[in-house]
Coordinates of C-alpha atoms and ligand atoms in Angstrom, one line a residue:
M1 CA -11.7 25.8 -14.4
E2 CA -11.8 24.5 -17.8
K3 CA -9.7 21.5 -18.9
K4 CA -9.4 20.3 -22.5
P5 CA -8.0 17.2 -24.1
F6 CA -4.5 18.0 -25.4
D7 CA -5.6 17.3 -29.0
Q8 CA -7.9 20.3 -28.9
L9 CA -5.0 22.7 -28.2
G10 CA -3.5 22.9 -31.7
L11 CA -0.5 20.7 -30.9
S12 CA 1.7 18.7 -33.2
P13 CA 1.5 14.9 -33.2
D14 CA 5.0 14.7 -31.6
I15 CA 3.8 16.6 -28.6
L16 CA 0.6 14.6 -28.4
K17 CA 2.6 11.4 -28.4
A18 CA 4.9 12.8 -25.6
V19 CA 2.1 13.8 -23.3
E20 CA 0.4 10.5 -23.8
K21 CA 3.7 8.7 -23.0
M22 CA 4.0 10.8 -19.8
G23 CA 0.5 9.6 -18.8
F24 CA -1.2 13.0 -18.9
E25 CA -4.8 12.4 -19.8
E26 CA -6.0 15.9 -20.3
A27 CA -4.5 19.4 -20.1
S28 CA -4.7 21.1 -16.7
P29 CA -6.6 24.4 -16.5
I30 CA -3.4 26.5 -16.8
Q31 CA -2.3 24.4 -19.8
T32 CA -5.7 24.7 -21.4
A33 CA -5.6 28.5 -21.0
V34 CA -1.9 29.2 -21.8
I35 CA -0.9 26.8 -24.6
P36 CA -3.2 28.1 -27.4
V37 CA -2.4 31.8 -26.6
A38 CA 1.4 31.2 -26.3
L39 CA 1.4 29.3 -29.6
T40 CA 0.3 32.5 -31.3
G41 CA 3.5 34.2 -30.1
K42 CA 1.7 36.5 -27.7
D43 CA 3.2 37.4 -24.3
V44 CA 1.5 35.7 -21.4
I45 CA 1.4 36.4 -17.7
G46 CA 0.4 33.2 -15.9
M47 CA -0.5 33.4 -12.3
S48 CA -0.4 29.9 -10.9
S49 CA 1.8 28.0 -8.5
T50 CA 3.7 24.8 -8.5
G51 CA 1.5 21.8 -8.9
S52 CA -0.8 23.4 -11.5
G53 CA 1.1 21.9 -14.5
K54 CA 2.7 25.3 -15.4
T55 CA 6.0 23.8 -16.6
A56 CA 4.2 22.0 -19.4
A57 CA 2.1 25.1 -20.0
F58 CA 5.2 27.1 -21.0
A59 CA 7.5 24.2 -22.2
I60 CA 5.0 22.8 -24.8
P61 CA 4.6 26.1 -26.8
A62 CA 8.3 26.7 -26.4
I63 CA 9.1 23.3 -28.0
E64 CA 6.5 23.8 -30.7
R65 CA 7.9 27.2 -31.6
A66 CA 11.6 26.2 -31.6
D67 CA 13.1 25.5 -35.1
P68 CA 14.9 22.1 -35.1
K69 CA 16.9 23.1 -38.2
T70 CA 18.6 26.0 -36.4
R71 CA 21.1 25.1 -33.7
A72 CA 21.1 28.5 -32.0
V73 CA 19.5 29.1 -28.6
Q74 CA 15.9 30.0 -29.3
V75 CA 14.3 29.5 -25.8
L76 CA 15.7 30.6 -22.5
I77 CA 13.9 29.5 -19.3
L78 CA 15.0 31.3 -16.1
C79 CA 14.3 29.5 -12.8
P80 CA 15.1 30.6 -9.2
T81 CA 17.0 27.4 -8.1
R82 CA 19.2 24.7 -9.5
E83 CA 16.7 22.1 -8.3
L84 CA 13.9 23.8 -10.2
A85 CA 16.1 24.2 -13.3
V86 CA 16.9 20.5 -13.3
Q87 CA 13.2 19.6 -12.8
V88 CA 12.1 21.9 -15.6
A89 CA 14.9 20.6 -17.9
E90 CA 13.7 17.0 -17.2
E91 CA 10.1 17.8 -18.0
T92 CA 11.0 19.7 -21.1
G93 CA 13.2 16.8 -22.3
K94 CA 10.3 14.4 -21.9
L95 CA 7.9 16.7 -23.7
A96 CA 10.4 17.1 -26.6
F97 CA 11.1 13.4 -26.7
F98 CA 9.6 12.9 -30.2
K99 CA 10.7 16.2 -31.6
R100 CA 13.7 15.3 -33.7
G101 CA 16.5 17.8 -33.7
I102 CA 15.4 19.7 -30.5
A103 CA 17.9 19.7 -27.7
G104 CA 18.1 21.5 -24.4
V105 CA 20.6 22.0 -21.5
P106 CA 20.3 23.1 -17.9
I107 CA 22.9 25.5 -16.7
Y108 CA 23.2 26.4 -13.0
G109 CA 25.7 27.3 -10.4
G110 CA 27.6 24.5 -8.8
Q111 CA 28.0 22.4 -11.9
S112 CA 31.3 22.5 -13.8
Y113 CA 31.5 25.1 -16.5
E114 CA 33.2 22.6 -18.8
R115 CA 30.2 20.4 -19.2
Q116 CA 28.0 23.4 -19.8
F117 CA 30.5 24.9 -22.4
R118 CA 30.5 21.6 -24.3
A119 CA 26.7 21.4 -24.4
L120 CA 26.3 25.0 -25.5
H121 CA 29.0 24.6 -28.0
Q122 CA 27.3 21.6 -29.6
G123 CA 24.3 23.8 -30.2
V124 CA 21.0 23.6 -28.3
Q125 CA 17.7 25.3 -28.9
I126 CA 16.5 25.4 -25.3
V127 CA 18.5 26.6 -22.3
I128 CA 17.2 26.3 -18.8
G129 CA 19.1 28.1 -16.1
T130 CA 19.4 30.2 -13.0
P131 CA 19.8 33.9 -13.6
G132 CA 23.3 34.2 -12.1
R133 CA 24.8 31.4 -14.2
V134 CA 23.0 32.5 -17.3
M135 CA 24.6 36.0 -16.9
D136 CA 28.0 34.4 -16.4
H137 CA 27.8 32.5 -19.7
M138 CA 26.5 35.6 -21.5
E139 CA 29.4 37.6 -20.2
R140 CA 31.9 34.9 -21.1
G141 CA 30.4 34.8 -24.6
T142 CA 29.6 31.1 -24.3
L143 CA 25.8 31.8 -24.4
K144 CA 24.6 33.8 -27.3
L145 CA 21.0 34.9 -27.4
D146 CA 20.7 36.8 -30.7
A147 CA 18.4 34.2 -32.1
L148 CA 16.2 34.1 -29.0
K149 CA 12.5 33.8 -29.8
I150 CA 11.1 33.1 -26.3
I151 CA 12.1 34.1 -22.8
I152 CA 10.4 32.4 -19.9
L153 CA 10.5 33.4 -16.3
D154 CA 9.4 30.6 -14.0
E155 CA 8.5 31.6 -10.4
A156 CA 9.4 35.2 -11.1
D157 CA 8.4 36.3 -7.6
R158 CA 10.8 33.8 -6.0
M159 CA 13.6 35.0 -8.3
L160 CA 13.1 38.6 -7.1
D161 CA 13.0 37.4 -3.5
M162 CA 16.3 35.7 -4.1
G163 CA 17.9 39.0 -5.3
F164 CA 18.1 38.2 -9.0
R165 CA 16.3 41.3 -10.1
E166 CA 19.4 43.0 -11.5
D167 CA 20.5 39.9 -13.4
I168 CA 17.0 39.4 -14.8
E169 CA 16.8 42.9 -16.0
K170 CA 20.2 42.7 -17.7
I171 CA 19.2 39.5 -19.4
L172 CA 15.8 41.0 -20.5
T173 CA 17.5 44.1 -22.0
S174 CA 20.1 42.0 -23.9
V175 CA 17.8 39.7 -25.8
P176 CA 16.1 40.6 -29.1
E177 CA 13.2 43.0 -28.9
T178 CA 11.1 40.7 -30.9
R179 CA 11.1 37.9 -28.4
Q180 CA 8.0 36.5 -26.8
M181 CA 7.8 36.6 -23.0
L182 CA 6.0 34.0 -20.9
F183 CA 6.0 35.1 -17.3
F184 CA 4.9 32.9 -14.4
S185 CA 4.5 34.0 -10.8
A186 CA 2.4 32.7 -7.9
T187 CA 2.0 36.2 -6.5
M188 CA 1.9 39.7 -8.0
P189 CA 3.8 42.1 -5.7
R190 CA 4.6 45.6 -6.9
A191 CA 8.1 44.8 -8.1
I192 CA 6.7 42.0 -10.3
Q193 CA 4.1 44.4 -11.7
D194 CA 6.9 46.9 -12.5
L195 CA 8.9 44.3 -14.3
I196 CA 5.8 43.2 -16.4
G197 CA 5.0 46.9 -17.1
R198 CA 8.4 47.5 -18.5
Y199 CA 9.2 44.3 -20.4
A200 CA 5.9 42.6 -21.5
K201 CA 4.1 43.7 -24.6
D202 CA 0.3 43.7 -24.4
P203 CA 0.3 40.4 -22.5
A204 CA -2.6 38.1 -21.9
W205 CA -3.3 37.7 -18.2
I206 CA -4.2 34.2 -17.1
K207 CA -4.9 33.4 -13.5
I208 CA -5.6 29.9 -12.3
E209 CA -6.0 28.8 -8.7
S210 CA -3.9 25.9 -8.0
V211 CA -5.6 22.8 -6.6
A212 CA -2.8 22.6 -4.1
Q213 CA -3.8 26.0 -2.6
N214 CA -7.3 24.8 -1.8
R215 CA -6.1 21.8 0.0
P216 CA -8.2 21.1 3.0
Q217 CA -6.9 19.8 6.2
V218 CA -7.2 16.1 5.6
E219 CA -5.0 13.2 6.6
Q220 CA -4.5 11.2 3.4
T221 CA -3.6 7.6 3.2
Y222 CA -3.5 5.2 0.2
F223 CA -3.7 1.4 0.2
E224 CA -2.4 -0.9 -2.5
V225 CA -5.2 -3.5 -2.7
D226 CA -6.1 -6.2 -5.1
R227 CA -9.3 -5.3 -7.0
R228 CA -11.1 -8.4 -5.5
S229 CA -10.1 -7.5 -1.9
K230 CA -11.3 -3.9 -2.0
I231 CA -14.6 -4.6 -0.2
E232 CA -12.9 -6.5 2.5
A233 CA -10.3 -3.8 2.9
L234 CA -13.0 -1.2 3.1
T235 CA -15.0 -2.9 5.8
R236 CA -11.9 -3.5 7.9
L237 CA -10.9 0.1 7.7
I238 CA -14.4 1.2 8.7
D239 CA -14.4 -1.2 11.6
V240 CA -10.9 -0.5 12.9
N241 CA -11.5 3.3 12.8
D242 CA -15.1 2.9 14.0
F243 CA -16.2 5.3 11.3
R244 CA -19.9 6.3 11.3
Y245 CA -20.3 9.0 8.7
G246 CA -18.6 9.2 5.3
I247 CA -18.8 9.0 1.6
I248 CA -17.4 6.2 -0.6
F249 CA -16.6 7.3 -4.1
C250 CA -16.8 4.8 -7.0
S251 CA -16.1 5.5 -10.6
T252 CA -19.2 3.9 -12.2
K253 CA -22.9 3.6 -11.5
I254 CA -22.6 -0.2 -11.6
M255 CA -19.9 -0.1 -9.0
V256 CA -22.0 2.2 -6.8
D257 CA -25.0 -0.2 -7.0
E258 CA -22.8 -3.3 -6.3
L259 CA -20.9 -1.8 -3.4
D260 CA -24.0 -0.4 -1.8
E261 CA -25.6 -3.8 -2.0
H262 CA -22.5 -5.6 -0.6
L263 CA -22.2 -3.2 2.3
H264 CA -25.9 -3.4 3.0
A265 CA -25.7 -7.2 3.2
R266 CA -22.7 -6.9 5.5
G267 CA -24.8 -4.9 7.9
Y268 CA -23.7 -1.4 7.2
A269 CA -26.3 1.4 6.9
T270 CA -25.7 2.7 3.4
D271 CA -27.4 4.4 0.5
R272 CA -26.4 5.5 -2.9
L273 CA -26.3 8.4 -5.4
H274 CA -25.6 8.3 -9.1
G275 CA -26.8 9.7 -12.3
D276 CA -29.5 7.2 -12.9
I277 CA -31.3 8.1 -9.7
S278 CA -34.1 10.6 -10.1
Q279 CA -33.7 14.1 -8.7
S280 CA -36.5 13.6 -6.1
Q281 CA -35.0 10.4 -5.0
R282 CA -31.6 12.0 -4.7
D283 CA -33.0 14.8 -2.6
R284 CA -34.5 12.2 -0.3
V285 CA -31.2 10.4 0.0
M286 CA -29.3 13.6 0.7
A287 CA -31.8 14.7 3.3
K288 CA -31.5 11.4 5.1
F289 CA -27.7 11.6 4.9
R290 CA -27.6 15.0 6.4
E291 CA -29.8 13.9 9.2
R292 CA -27.4 10.9 9.7
K293 CA -30.1 8.4 9.1
F294 CA -27.5 6.2 7.5
E295 CA -23.8 5.9 7.8
F296 CA -22.2 5.8 4.4
L297 CA -23.2 7.3 1.1
V298 CA -21.9 5.4 -1.9
A299 CA -21.6 7.8 -4.9
T300 CA -20.1 8.7 -8.2
D301 CA -18.3 12.1 -8.6
V302 CA -21.1 13.5 -10.7
A303 CA -23.8 12.7 -8.3
A304 CA -21.8 14.0 -5.4
R305 CA -20.9 17.3 -7.1
G306 CA -22.3 20.3 -5.2
L307 CA -23.3 18.0 -2.4
D308 CA -23.4 20.1 0.7
V309 CA -22.5 18.0 3.8
D310 CA -20.1 18.9 6.5
D311 CA -18.4 17.0 9.2
L312 CA -17.7 13.8 7.3
E313 CA -15.3 11.7 9.2
V314 CA -14.0 10.0 6.2
V315 CA -13.9 9.9 2.4
F316 CA -13.1 6.7 0.7
N317 CA -11.8 6.7 -2.8
F318 CA -12.9 3.1 -3.5
D319 CA -11.9 3.8 -7.1
L320 CA -9.1 6.2 -7.9
P321 CA -10.5 9.5 -9.2
N322 CA -9.6 10.6 -12.7
D323 CA -7.3 13.4 -11.8
A324 CA -5.9 15.5 -9.0
E325 CA -8.7 18.0 -9.2
D326 CA -11.4 15.4 -8.7
Y327 CA -9.3 13.9 -5.9
T328 CA -9.1 17.3 -4.2
H329 CA -12.8 17.9 -4.6
R330 CA -13.6 14.5 -3.1
I331 CA -11.4 14.8 -0.1
G332 CA -12.5 18.4 0.5
R333 CA -15.7 17.0 1.9
T334 CA -14.0 15.9 5.0
G335 CA -11.8 17.9 7.2
R336 CA -14.0 20.9 7.1
A337 CA -14.7 23.4 9.9
G338 CA -11.0 23.3 11.0
R339 CA -11.1 19.6 11.9
T340 CA -8.8 17.0 10.5
G341 CA -10.7 14.5 8.3
Q342 CA -9.5 11.2 6.8
A343 CA -9.2 10.3 3.2
F344 CA -8.5 6.7 2.3
T345 CA -7.6 5.9 -1.3
F346 CA -7.5 2.4 -2.9
V347 CA -5.1 1.7 -5.8
S348 CA -4.9 -1.5 -7.7
G349 CA -2.1 -2.6 -10.0
Q350 CA -1.0 0.0 -12.4
E351 CA -3.1 2.7 -10.8
I352 CA -0.2 3.4 -8.5
Y353 CA 1.5 5.3 -11.4
K354 CA -1.5 7.4 -11.8
L355 CA -1.6 8.2 -8.1
Q356 CA 2.1 9.1 -8.2
S357 CA 1.5 11.5 -11.0
M358 CA -1.4 13.1 -9.1
V359 CA 0.8 13.3 -6.0
R360 CA 3.5 15.1 -7.9
W361 CA 1.1 17.3 -9.7
A362 CA -1.0 18.5 -6.8
R363 CA 1.8 18.1 -4.3
L364 CA -0.4 15.8 -2.3
D365 CA 0.7 14.9 1.2
I366 CA -0.3 11.3 1.2
R367 CA 1.2 8.3 2.9
R368 CA 1.0 4.7 2.4
G369 CA -1.2 2.6 4.7
R370 CA -1.6 -1.0 5.6
I371 CA -4.9 -2.8 5.6
P372 CA -5.6 -4.0 9.2
S373 CA -5.6 -7.8 9.9
L374 CA -8.7 -9.5 11.2
D375 CA -7.1 -9.6 14.7
E376 CA -6.7 -5.9 14.6
V377 CA -10.3 -5.4 13.6
E378 CA -11.3 -7.6 16.5
E379 CA -9.1 -5.7 18.9
A380 CA -10.5 -2.4 17.7
R381 CA -14.1 -3.7 18.3
T382 CA -13.1 -4.6 21.8
N383 CA -11.5 -1.2 22.3
V384 CA -14.6 0.6 21.2
F385 CA -16.7 -1.5 23.6
F386 CA -14.2 -0.9 26.4
E387 CA -14.3 2.9 25.7
K388 CA -18.1 2.9 25.9
I389 CA -17.9 1.2 29.3
R390 CA -15.2 3.5 30.5
A391 CA -17.1 6.6 29.4
T392 CA -20.3 5.4 31.0
L393 CA -18.4 4.9 34.3
E394 CA -16.6 8.2 34.0
E395 CA -19.7 10.2 33.4
K396 CA -21.7 8.1 35.8
R397 CA -24.3 7.5 33.1
F398 CA -26.0 4.6 34.9
R399 CA -28.4 3.9 37.7
P400 CA -26.9 2.1 40.6
H401 CA -27.9 -1.5 40.9
D402 CA -26.1 -2.1 44.2
H403 CA -28.7 -4.4 45.5
M404 CA -28.4 -6.9 42.7
I405 CA -24.6 -6.8 42.7
D406 CA -24.5 -7.3 46.4
R407 CA -26.8 -10.3 46.1
L408 CA -24.5 -11.8 43.5
L409 CA -21.4 -11.1 45.6
D410 CA -23.1 -12.5 48.7
Q411 CA -23.6 -15.7 46.8
G412 CA -19.9 -16.0 46.4
Y413 CA -19.4 -14.8 42.7
A414 CA -16.3 -12.8 42.1
S415 CA -16.8 -9.2 40.9
T416 CA -14.8 -9.9 37.7
D417 CA -17.0 -12.9 36.9
I418 CA -20.1 -10.9 37.4
C419 CA -18.8 -8.2 35.0
S420 CA -17.8 -10.8 32.4
A421 CA -21.3 -12.3 32.5
L422 CA -22.9 -8.9 32.1
I423 CA -20.6 -8.1 29.1
H424 CA -21.5 -11.5 27.6
L425 CA -25.2 -10.7 27.9
L426 CA -24.6 -7.2 26.5
Q427 CA -22.9 -8.5 23.5
G428 CA -25.9 -10.6 22.7
G429 CA -24.8 -13.9 24.2
A430 CA -27.6 -16.3 25.0
P431 CA -26.5 -18.4 28.0
G432 CA -28.3 -21.5 26.9
L433 CA -26.8 -21.6 23.4
S434 CA -23.2 -20.9 24.0
A435 CA -22.2 -24.5 24.2
A436 CA -20.3 -26.4 21.6
T437 CA -23.3 -28.1 20.1
A438 CA -26.8 -26.6 20.0
P439 CA -29.6 -27.3 17.7
A440 CA -30.4 -24.6 15.2
A441 CA -33.0 -22.4 16.7
A442 CA -36.1 -21.3 14.9
P443 CA -36.7 -20.7 12.1
A444 CA -34.6 -23.7 11.3
P445 CA -36.0 -27.1 11.7
A446 CA -34.7 -29.4 14.4
P447 CA -31.4 -30.7 13.2
V448 CA -31.1 -34.3 12.4
A449 CA -27.9 -35.0 14.3
P450 CA -26.6 -38.4 15.1
P451 CA -27.0 -39.4 18.7
P452 CA -24.5 -37.9 21.1
A453 CA -21.5 -40.1 21.8
A454 CA -21.0 -39.2 25.4
P455 CA -22.4 -36.9 27.9
R456 CA -20.2 -33.9 28.7
A457 CA -19.7 -31.9 31.7
G458 CA -22.3 -29.2 31.8
A459 CA -24.9 -31.7 30.5
K460 CA -24.1 -30.7 26.9
A461 CA -23.7 -33.5 24.3
A462 CA -20.7 -33.9 22.0
P463 CA -21.9 -35.1 18.6
A464 CA -20.4 -38.4 17.5
W465 CA -19.4 -37.0 14.2
V466 CA -17.0 -34.6 15.6
K467 CA -13.6 -36.2 15.4
P468 CA -11.8 -36.3 18.7
R469 CA -9.0 -34.2 17.3
L470 CA -11.5 -31.3 16.9
A471 CA -13.7 -32.2 19.8
A472 CA -11.3 -31.1 22.5
K473 CA -11.1 -27.6 21.1
A474 CA -14.7 -27.7 20.3
H475 CA -15.5 -27.9 23.9
D476 CA -13.0 -25.6 25.4
D477 CA -15.7 -23.5 27.0
G478 CA -14.2 -24.1 30.4
A479 CA -15.8 -27.4 31.1
A480 CA -13.5 -30.4 30.8
P481 CA -14.6 -32.6 27.9
A482 CA -15.5 -36.2 28.5
A483 CA -12.6 -38.5 28.2
D484 CA -13.9 -40.4 25.2
V485 CA -14.2 -37.3 23.0
A486 CA -11.2 -35.4 24.3
G487 CA -8.0 -35.5 22.3
S488 CA -4.9 -33.5 21.8
A489 CA -6.7 -31.1 19.6
S490 CA -5.1 -28.0 18.3
E491 CA -6.6 -25.0 16.7
E492 CA -3.8 -24.4 14.4
G493 CA -4.8 -22.4 11.4
L494 CA -8.0 -21.2 12.7
A495 CA -6.8 -18.0 14.3
G496 CA -5.4 -16.4 11.2
D497 CA -7.1 -14.7 8.2
E498 CA -7.1 -17.8 6.1
P499 CA -9.9 -20.2 6.8
V500 CA -9.0 -23.7 7.4
V501 CA -11.4 -26.3 6.3
R502 CA -12.2 -28.8 9.1
T503 CA -13.1 -32.4 8.9
R504 CA -16.6 -33.5 9.7
T505 CA -17.8 -37.0 9.3
G506 CA -21.1 -38.7 9.6
R507 CA -23.2 -36.0 8.0
E508 CA -26.8 -36.6 7.0
P509 CA -27.3 -38.0 3.5
G510 CA -28.0 -35.2 1.0
K511 CA -26.3 -32.6 3.1
A512 CA -22.9 -30.9 2.7
T513 CA -21.0 -29.5 5.7
L514 CA -19.8 -25.9 5.4
F515 CA -17.1 -24.3 7.5
F516 CA -17.8 -20.8 8.8
N517 CA -15.1 -18.7 10.4
V518 CA -17.2 -17.5 13.3
G519 CA -17.7 -19.3 16.5
R520 CA -18.4 -19.0 20.2
K521 CA -15.6 -16.4 20.5
E522 CA -17.9 -14.1 18.6
L523 CA -20.9 -15.3 20.6
V524 CA -22.5 -16.6 17.5
T525 CA -25.7 -18.7 17.9
P526 CA -27.3 -21.2 15.6
A527 CA -30.1 -18.7 15.2
D528 CA -27.6 -16.1 13.9
L529 CA -26.2 -18.6 11.4
V530 CA -29.6 -19.8 10.1
G531 CA -30.9 -16.2 10.1
K532 CA -27.9 -15.0 8.1
I533 CA -28.0 -17.9 5.6
A534 CA -31.8 -17.6 5.0
G535 CA -31.7 -13.8 4.9
V536 CA -28.8 -13.5 2.5
T537 CA -29.8 -16.3 0.1
R538 CA -33.6 -16.0 0.5
L539 CA -33.7 -19.8 0.7
P540 CA -36.1 -21.4 3.2
A541 CA -34.5 -22.0 6.6
G542 CA -35.2 -25.7 6.1
V543 CA -32.1 -26.0 3.9
V544 CA -30.0 -25.8 7.0
G545 CA -29.5 -28.9 9.1
A546 CA -27.3 -29.6 12.1
I547 CA -25.1 -26.8 13.3
D548 CA -22.0 -27.3 15.4
I549 CA -20.5 -24.2 17.0
H550 CA -16.9 -24.3 18.1
Q551 CA -14.7 -21.8 19.8
R552 CA -13.6 -20.1 16.6
H553 CA -15.6 -21.7 13.8
A554 CA -18.9 -23.3 13.1
L555 CA -19.8 -26.3 11.0
V556 CA -23.2 -26.1 9.3
D557 CA -25.0 -28.8 7.4
V558 CA -26.9 -27.5 4.4
D559 CA -28.7 -29.2 1.5
E560 CA -26.0 -30.4 -0.9
H561 CA -27.6 -28.9 -4.0
E562 CA -27.7 -25.5 -2.4
A563 CA -24.2 -25.6 -0.9
D564 CA -22.3 -23.8 -3.7
F565 CA -25.0 -21.1 -3.9
I566 CA -24.8 -20.6 -0.1
L567 CA -21.0 -20.4 -0.2
K568 CA -21.0 -17.9 -3.0
K569 CA -23.7 -15.7 -1.3
L570 CA -22.2 -15.8 2.2
A571 CA -18.6 -15.1 1.2
G572 CA -17.7 -11.6 2.4
I573 CA -20.9 -11.1 4.4
R574 CA -20.4 -9.8 7.9
L575 CA -21.6 -11.7 10.9
K576 CA -20.9 -10.6 14.5
G577 CA -18.1 -8.3 13.2
V578 CA -16.4 -11.1 11.3
T579 CA -16.3 -11.1 7.5
L580 CA -17.4 -14.6 6.5
A581 CA -15.1 -16.8 4.4
P582 CA -17.1 -20.0 4.2
A583 CA -15.7 -23.1 2.6
R584 CA -16.7 -26.7 2.2
A585 CA -15.5 -28.9 5.0
T586 CA -13.6 -31.8 3.5
D587 CA -13.2 -35.2 5.0
G588 CA -9.5 -35.1 4.6
G589 CA -8.7 -32.7 7.4
P590 CA -7.4 -29.2 7.2
R591 CA -6.5 -28.1 3.7
Ligands
AMP601 P1 4.3 21.6 -12.3 O1 3.1 22.4 -11.7 O2 4.6 22.0 -13.6 O3 5.4 21.6 -11.3 O4 3.8 20.1 -12.4 C1 3.7 19.2 -11.4 C2 3.5 17.8 -11.8 O5 2.3 17.6 -12.6 C3 4.6 17.3 -12.7 O6 5.1 16.1 -12.2 C4 4.0 17.1 -14.1 O7 4.6 16.0 -14.7 C5 2.6 16.8 -13.7 N1 1.6 17.3 -14.8 C6 1.7 18.4 -15.5 N2 0.7 18.5 -16.4 C7 -0.1 17.4 -16.2 C8 -1.3 16.9 -16.8 N3 -1.9 17.6 -17.7 N4 -1.8 15.7 -16.3 C9 -1.2 15.1 -15.3 N5 0.0 15.5 -14.8 C10 0.5 16.6 -15.2

């Protein structure tokens, strides 16, 4: 379906200004096909439904052909309902905005005759109305059509269904023979073909399939997100929905590369497709994607065109597509084979207007969504895990280990504790490292931590440089903290999405202390932190010094001169399901 820029359709500067003001970037297929033909004065039969841009397809040539110097009615647009008449009148008014001297009026049943008389009396070139009311005015002599140049039937099939056939025929026989007819109908039943056969003169037939008709079964949601928060929003949506197979569309190659790298660094299995990637490489990526060897394909529209994959769970419009047609193509890749798919679209700032225009144009059924909070992401992760356990139990997909369980029960452990311990192990918890303070495991060097201030229950040591205020919370792993490090600690601020920088004193010289928003709650170990820092920054593990893991956060000493680099690189990276938001720990307490 060909689409052209409006300035290639032979239009006046006034109309070009109007379409630009309306935010139309290019002509739709029906507009591209109809406008140049209609401008020549030829009759046109347009087969296309609402949502294709047909109103502008007939209104633009009508406005162009109307003579502003003559006040007589030159264009008559017949619509089946008053709602449609009002809508068409509005759109025509906007398109004629810069055309000096061109005026129009809608006339429909239910509105007072007085107002319509007045408008008609003042002289308008364009009348938009329902057949019944138009007939009324013609019979009263308040609507004269002797100067009529163009008659337009919008949604002709609906007008016949509504019983307007007689009125339409009367109108058609009483307008000048020389008039041009633009005839729009979504369907072509016999009665319509008869009408065309009798009243159209050698018409051009133009048939365009509406994007709306091809709409797949897809649940569509949009999210208003700040440009800088898009990656965070994306990963949260993936995690909350536990998506495993989808395409993420970006508008540029650079964005594809960047996003692919970001997602990769955050632990998602991704690959990319765009125009700069060789054909053989593309084929390899596609083959891998079809075999589900990775989860998310990051791609541009061009690269993804003709891409033959079924069963996608989700399509993300990380960047808003150019128009409704691209949008429909993109989302059509999910929701195939009769299943409902998901399409998530991000809009930033002014893009909301573009989306609104696409929604109107293609009659998109899209609702607004909310980005899940970190707590919701956490809860979803737990639910996924819970579901896995439940399914394993339901389907009895496990070998009995009664003997071992019985032994543990015999030793007096409660069954709930046994299960909790198993879950802990399953989630990667290392029993020896889950305490508040643990040295960074290999490959980090032994931390140079100040000597412990006091022994704690459980034979773990609380470091002297943890202020008492923090220490109590830092040791809330069930064991009562020793009196001299315990305080009335609170964890205010740590639970929310905003990181709170915690105080740390007595750090080694030449080191900076960084705050990380993961902790024992996520079962993070010093090895995880060192591994992540070294892996993402490619710095030697030796830049990391003492690590102090608390219930919901961790304090990590790093070489001062690498601190900013580490902060920058680690921001937004995922660790244990948490998106890191590291910050410098200040000595002045929470910021
Ligand atoms: P219609 O099919 O005429 O009912 O048009 C549906 C919606 O699409 C209306 O809100 C129009 O303003 C909008 N529209 C029409 N043409 C274009 C275009 N070329 N680009 C963007 N939006 C358009």
